Amino acid sequence: MSLLKSLQIAHLPPSLVVHVALYRDVKNSSFLREQLISANSAYEYAFIDASMILSTTHVLSAVFRAVNDYENKRLKSRNVHSEIVFALSPNNNIADAFRRFGIADSTTDLLVVKVSTSPEITHETVSKHLGEAVEGTQVTFDDTTLSQITDMSKIQKVYKLSNLAIHKPSKKPMDPAQGHGVEGVEEASRRRMETSVLGAIALRGS
């Protein structure tokens, strides 16, 4: 069963449905990256290194910005999917954004985003193609799963958040209810970082 999520983002046209899938243990990242570099239209996705994503809100904030720019004809990159990767960046260097947030040959945890920019792009077509294209284990796209993937040290460095203390994640899944004890401390640390990251994205020059 596909775990692809199809979402309608508030304040964006309902026709522009956003499809999101999360994979672990990806074996063919180099192939997927080659398709992007060669501009193979069948592989027009936002392929994101999932270790650089703090939460669902983090990536969906970038999606909102990119799709809004797409709607208003303000794209700085090739298409709305490359714009999603660019929108994650705290600066205006597109090449740097892809180096830090985009898929690399060594990527094993992969977040994939596809926007329905045409009627032919549906939950079914995206799910089918990704099932054939990505060699990896599909997992649930949610904050609990992302908490086991995120490299908070790398995110802290990229967003220049050296003033924030990082609490290393435990081996237990994150408690979404922000429980007490170690898990609660980790969650509080993550939320503080998320607030700073979202602020950095919002303040980046247009």
Coordinates of C-alpha atoms in Angstrom, one line a residue:
M1 CA 0.0 0.0 0.0
S2 CA 1.3 3.4 -1.0
L3 CA 2.0 5.9 1.9
L4 CA 2.0 8.8 -0.5
K5 CA 0.2 11.8 1.0
S6 CA -1.8 14.2 -1.2
L7 CA -2.4 17.5 0.5
Q8 CA -4.2 20.8 -0.2
I9 CA -2.2 23.7 1.2
A10 CA -4.3 26.5 2.8
H11 CA -4.4 29.7 0.7
L12 CA -3.2 28.0 -2.4
P13 CA -5.5 27.0 -5.4
P14 CA -7.2 23.7 -4.7
S15 CA -6.1 22.4 -8.1
L16 CA -2.5 22.6 -7.0
V17 CA -2.5 19.4 -4.9
V18 CA 0.8 18.6 -3.2
H19 CA 2.0 15.0 -3.1
V20 CA 4.6 14.0 -0.6
A21 CA 6.4 10.7 -0.1
L22 CA 9.2 9.7 2.4
Y23 CA 11.7 6.9 1.8
R24 CA 14.4 5.3 3.8
D25 CA 17.3 3.0 2.7
V26 CA 17.2 4.4 -0.8
K27 CA 19.5 2.5 -3.1
N28 CA 19.3 4.4 -6.4
S29 CA 19.9 8.1 -5.4
S30 CA 22.6 8.5 -8.0
F31 CA 20.2 7.4 -10.8
L32 CA 17.5 9.8 -9.5
R33 CA 20.0 12.6 -9.4
E34 CA 21.1 11.9 -12.9
Q35 CA 17.5 12.2 -14.1
L36 CA 17.3 15.6 -12.5
I37 CA 20.5 16.8 -14.0
S38 CA 19.5 15.6 -17.5
A39 CA 16.2 17.4 -17.1
N40 CA 14.2 14.2 -17.7
S41 CA 10.6 15.6 -17.4
A42 CA 9.4 12.2 -16.1
Y43 CA 11.4 12.8 -13.0
E44 CA 10.4 16.4 -12.3
Y45 CA 10.1 16.2 -8.6
A46 CA 11.6 18.0 -5.6
F47 CA 14.0 15.3 -4.4
I48 CA 15.1 16.4 -0.9
D49 CA 17.6 15.0 1.5
A50 CA 15.3 14.2 4.4
S51 CA 18.0 14.5 7.0
M52 CA 17.8 18.3 6.4
I53 CA 14.1 18.5 7.2
L54 CA 13.0 19.2 10.8
S55 CA 9.3 18.6 10.5
T56 CA 6.3 18.5 8.1
T57 CA 5.8 22.2 8.8
H58 CA 9.4 22.9 7.7
V59 CA 9.0 21.4 4.2
L60 CA 5.4 22.5 3.7
S61 CA 6.4 26.1 4.4
A62 CA 8.9 25.8 1.6
V63 CA 6.3 24.2 -0.6
F64 CA 3.9 27.1 0.1
R65 CA 6.5 29.7 -0.8
A66 CA 7.5 27.9 -4.0
V67 CA 3.9 27.2 -5.2
N68 CA 2.9 30.8 -4.4
D69 CA 5.9 32.1 -6.4
Y70 CA 4.9 29.7 -9.2
E71 CA 1.3 31.1 -9.2
N72 CA 2.6 34.7 -9.3
K73 CA 5.3 33.9 -12.0
R74 CA 8.2 34.7 -9.6
L75 CA 10.2 31.5 -10.0
K76 CA 14.0 32.0 -9.7
S77 CA 14.7 28.4 -10.8
R78 CA 13.7 26.0 -13.6
N79 CA 10.3 24.9 -12.2
V80 CA 8.1 24.7 -9.1
H81 CA 9.9 21.6 -7.9
S82 CA 13.4 23.0 -8.1
E83 CA 11.9 26.1 -6.4
I84 CA 10.8 24.0 -3.4
V85 CA 14.4 22.9 -2.8
F86 CA 15.5 26.5 -3.3
A87 CA 12.8 27.8 -0.9
L88 CA 14.4 25.7 1.9
S89 CA 17.5 27.7 1.8
P90 CA 18.2 30.7 4.1
N91 CA 20.1 32.5 1.3
N92 CA 19.6 33.3 -2.4
N93 CA 22.3 31.0 -3.8
I94 CA 20.4 28.3 -5.9
A95 CA 23.5 26.1 -6.3
D96 CA 24.1 26.2 -2.6
A97 CA 20.5 25.2 -1.9
F98 CA 20.7 22.1 -4.1
R99 CA 24.0 21.2 -2.5
R100 CA 22.7 21.4 1.0
F101 CA 19.1 20.3 0.6
G102 CA 18.9 18.4 -2.7
I103 CA 19.4 14.7 -3.4
A104 CA 23.0 13.5 -3.5
D105 CA 24.5 10.2 -4.8
S106 CA 24.9 9.2 -1.1
T107 CA 21.3 10.1 0.0
T108 CA 19.6 7.2 1.7
D109 CA 16.7 9.1 3.4
L110 CA 14.7 10.9 0.7
L111 CA 11.7 13.2 0.7
V112 CA 9.9 13.5 -2.6
V113 CA 7.4 16.3 -3.4
K114 CA 5.3 16.6 -6.6
V115 CA 2.8 19.4 -7.3
S116 CA -0.2 18.8 -9.6
T117 CA 0.6 21.5 -12.1
S118 CA -1.5 19.7 -14.7
P119 CA -4.7 17.6 -14.5
E120 CA -2.7 14.5 -15.5
I121 CA -0.7 14.6 -12.2
T122 CA -2.8 12.7 -9.7
H123 CA -2.3 10.7 -6.5
E124 CA -2.5 7.6 -8.6
T125 CA 0.0 8.6 -11.3
V126 CA 2.5 9.9 -8.8
S127 CA 2.2 6.8 -6.6
K128 CA 2.6 4.5 -9.5
H129 CA 5.7 6.3 -10.9
L130 CA 7.4 6.6 -7.6
G131 CA 6.7 3.0 -6.8
E132 CA 8.6 2.1 -10.0
A133 CA 11.3 4.8 -9.8
V134 CA 12.5 4.8 -6.2
E135 CA 14.3 1.8 -4.8
G136 CA 13.7 2.2 -1.1
T137 CA 11.4 1.6 1.8
Q138 CA 8.4 4.0 1.9
V139 CA 7.6 5.2 5.4
T140 CA 5.0 7.5 6.8
F141 CA 5.5 11.3 6.2
D142 CA 4.9 12.7 9.7
D143 CA 6.9 14.4 12.4
T144 CA 7.5 11.2 14.3
T145 CA 9.3 9.6 11.4
L146 CA 11.2 12.7 10.5
S147 CA 12.4 13.0 14.1
Q148 CA 14.3 9.8 13.5
I149 CA 15.9 11.1 10.3
T150 CA 16.7 14.7 11.0
D151 CA 20.4 15.7 11.4
M152 CA 19.9 18.6 13.8
S153 CA 23.6 19.5 13.8
K154 CA 23.7 20.0 10.0
I155 CA 20.5 22.0 10.1
Q156 CA 21.9 24.2 12.9
K157 CA 25.0 24.8 10.8
V158 CA 23.2 25.6 7.6
Y159 CA 20.8 28.0 9.2
K160 CA 23.5 29.5 11.4
L161 CA 21.7 28.7 14.7
S162 CA 24.8 28.3 16.8
N163 CA 23.1 30.1 19.7
L164 CA 20.6 27.2 20.1
A165 CA 21.5 24.3 22.3
I166 CA 20.8 20.9 20.6
H167 CA 19.6 17.9 22.6
K168 CA 20.6 14.7 20.9
P169 CA 17.7 12.5 20.0
S170 CA 17.2 9.3 22.0
K171 CA 16.6 6.0 20.2
K172 CA 13.0 6.2 21.1
P173 CA 10.5 7.8 18.7
M174 CA 9.6 11.4 19.5
D175 CA 6.5 11.8 21.6
P176 CA 4.2 14.0 19.6
A177 CA 2.4 15.0 22.8
Q178 CA 5.6 16.7 24.1
G179 CA 5.8 14.4 27.1
H180 CA 8.0 14.9 30.2
G181 CA 11.6 13.8 30.6
V182 CA 14.2 13.3 27.9
E183 CA 11.6 13.1 25.1
G184 CA 10.0 16.4 26.2
V185 CA 13.4 18.2 26.3
E186 CA 14.2 16.9 22.8
E187 CA 10.8 18.1 21.5
A188 CA 11.2 21.5 23.0
S189 CA 14.7 21.8 21.5
R190 CA 13.3 20.8 18.1
R191 CA 10.4 23.3 18.3
R192 CA 12.7 26.1 19.1
M193 CA 14.9 25.2 16.2
E194 CA 11.8 24.9 13.9
T195 CA 10.7 28.5 14.8
S196 CA 14.2 29.8 14.0
V197 CA 14.3 27.9 10.7
L198 CA 10.9 29.0 9.6
G199 CA 11.9 32.6 10.4
A200 CA 15.1 32.3 8.3
I201 CA 13.1 31.0 5.3
A202 CA 10.5 33.8 5.7
L203 CA 13.1 36.5 5.9
R204 CA 15.2 35.4 2.9
G205 CA 15.1 38.0 0.2
S206 CA 12.7 37.4 -2.6

